[in-house]
Amino acid sequence: MTTTDGISLSDLKRKIENRQARIGIVGMGYVGLPLALLFSNEGFRVTGFDIEERKVKTLNSGGSYIVRILPDAIQQAQKSGFVATSDYSEIEKMDAIIICVPTPLSEYHEPDLSYVTGTVESIAPHLHDGHLVILESTTYPGTTEELVVPLIEKGNPRGLKVARNSAENGVHVAFSPEREDPGNETVARHDIPKVVGGCGAVASELASAYYGSIFRRVVPVSSPSVAEMTKLLENIYRCVNIALVNELKQLCIRMGIDIHEVIDAAKTKPFGFQAFYPGPGLGGHCIPIDPFYLSWKAKQFDFRTRFIELAGEVNINMPYFVIDQLAEGLNQHRKSINGSKILVLGLAYKRDIDDLRESPSLTIIELLRDKGANVSYNDPFFPTVGRGRHYALNMSNTPLDNLAQYDAVIIVTDHSAYDYRAIVDQAQLVIDTRNATRGMDSPKIVRC
Ligand SMILES: NC(=O)c1ccc[n+]([C@@H]2O[C@H](COP(=O)([O-])OP(=O)(O)OC[C@H]3O[C@@H](n4cnc5c(N)ncnc54)[C@H](O)[C@@H]3O)[C@@H](O)[C@H]2O)c1
């Protein structure tokens, strides 16, 4: 393959090896920004694209808006040429463009690919021969081939085509799922193998060369659809297994068995078992959403994904189960939810992160308000919480003092900064949805 500019595949690979290739990352969020920093650390000159001016300004002034990314890391990247912009004409200067924009669900629980289509439509006019475009956003199998490729070809004024083999000129397109687990300090990002599926062998080879410079292992697969499905399998596996332990937890409570003790014992088996933990419901941008991308797509093939639907049903019900357990706990004190003062501990969807997307805390607070409770929250990561796509709370963080004033404290997110012993000592009633009070013996605790 040689581009119309006379650049061969080996030239492009050499550019990657000697770090002269320029990388554009579209979407400077939880996925795109850390990826930009990884490439910058390896000496690549990275440009971050985002439609939010606030983010572009913050990054260009050497600041950060994600708690676990320190301004220092941004400033370090700036030394390798990292800049942020919302000007898509800059795409022309890039060699590879990686798309990391949101893929949420619509209000009817269907894939909302408007961010992906918006991005591809914006970059398509600026693409040229030899460019590599990689989609990282989680989506259903077929998106890259059926949506991204036609949009690129339609949106390019010079009639550019997507190259399918080494004999063809054009844009190279691939899909590579993001597999990060925010807050997980046990695996370094570069140790998470990177799955890559290209529209053709050259796209795969180029994408593997880029990722091979920052990840220890690249796993090429035969097509973008296989890579798209791989990511969904991983998330559906988690979603279904979490639903399983959430259901068993409810049974165990009735039977007077501690599910956490059961899981701890089961995980001593050296094969065939992986521990998943129950909780107040799913949260985050991935597990509650991604499986439904597949169940939507499956309908096109006249197929029902029953595991996904059943897991969704169990997991979506968990915040309601927490409310039932609270009602039961208050009942023991001759109180009702209506009129009670309740403190919700933790808004983030999981421990020690500053992300509240799809957090079960939001549902729990709304359910409590609907039932007439007077609700406050504490979360060191959120001084205030306003409106989101699915909620309107408009609340401010409450200091963690005078806990005796609350009829109940619900531990929804087990941030490690909390002193759980002190919380149990001071509170009248503690509803623990995370096993944060493990090892403590107190009649005030309801574990659920
Ligand atoms: N957050 C995670 O832990 C995680 C893990 C694995 C996969 N993913 C997937 O990665 C994708 C991105 O998720 P995220 O958590 O980074 O989302 P995010 O909301 O944190 O970031 C997305 C960014 O894209 C920007 N954006 C939206 N439309 C744009 C456009 N047209 N042009 C430029 N910028 C645009 C937004 O302003 C935002 O800054 C999603 O598909 C998600 O499912 C996320």
mmCIF file of C-alpha atoms in Angstrom, residues 2 30 59 80 83 115 188 201 208 210 234 258 260 274 281 285 384 390 406:
data_model
loop_
_atom_site.group_PDB
_atom_site.id
_atom_site.type_symbol
_atom_site.label_atom_id
_atom_site.label_comp_id
_atom_site.label_asym_id
_atom_site.label_seq_id
_atom_site.Cartn_x
_atom_site.Cartn_y
_atom_site.Cartn_z
ATOM 1 C CA THR A 2 1.230 3.498 -0.883
ATOM 2 C CA TYR A 30 -12.716 9.436 31.558
ATOM 3 C CA LEU A 59 -6.471 21.331 29.778
ATOM 4 C CA SER A 80 5.474 16.408 24.715
ATOM 5 C CA VAL A 83 -2.842 20.514 23.410
ATOM 6 C CA TYR A 115 -22.169 11.390 19.830
ATOM 7 C CA ALA A 188 -1.692 -0.749 35.403
ATOM 8 C CA ALA A 201 -5.343 -6.210 7.478
ATOM 9 C CA SER A 208 -1.746 -2.577 16.527
ATOM 10 C CA TYR A 210 -0.023 2.488 17.672
ATOM 11 C CA GLU A 234 -16.909 -8.868 29.050
ATOM 12 C CA ASP A 258 -24.231 -13.875 55.258
ATOM 13 C CA HIS A 260 -20.249 -12.203 51.884
ATOM 14 C CA GLN A 274 -14.673 -15.817 40.188
ATOM 15 C CA GLY A 281 -27.588 -1.672 42.081
ATOM 16 C CA HIS A 285 -21.235 4.309 32.085
ATOM 17 C CA THR A 384 -23.037 19.743 44.948
ATOM 18 C CA HIS A 390 -32.115 11.103 34.369
ATOM 19 C CA TYR A 406 -30.672 11.127 61.254
#
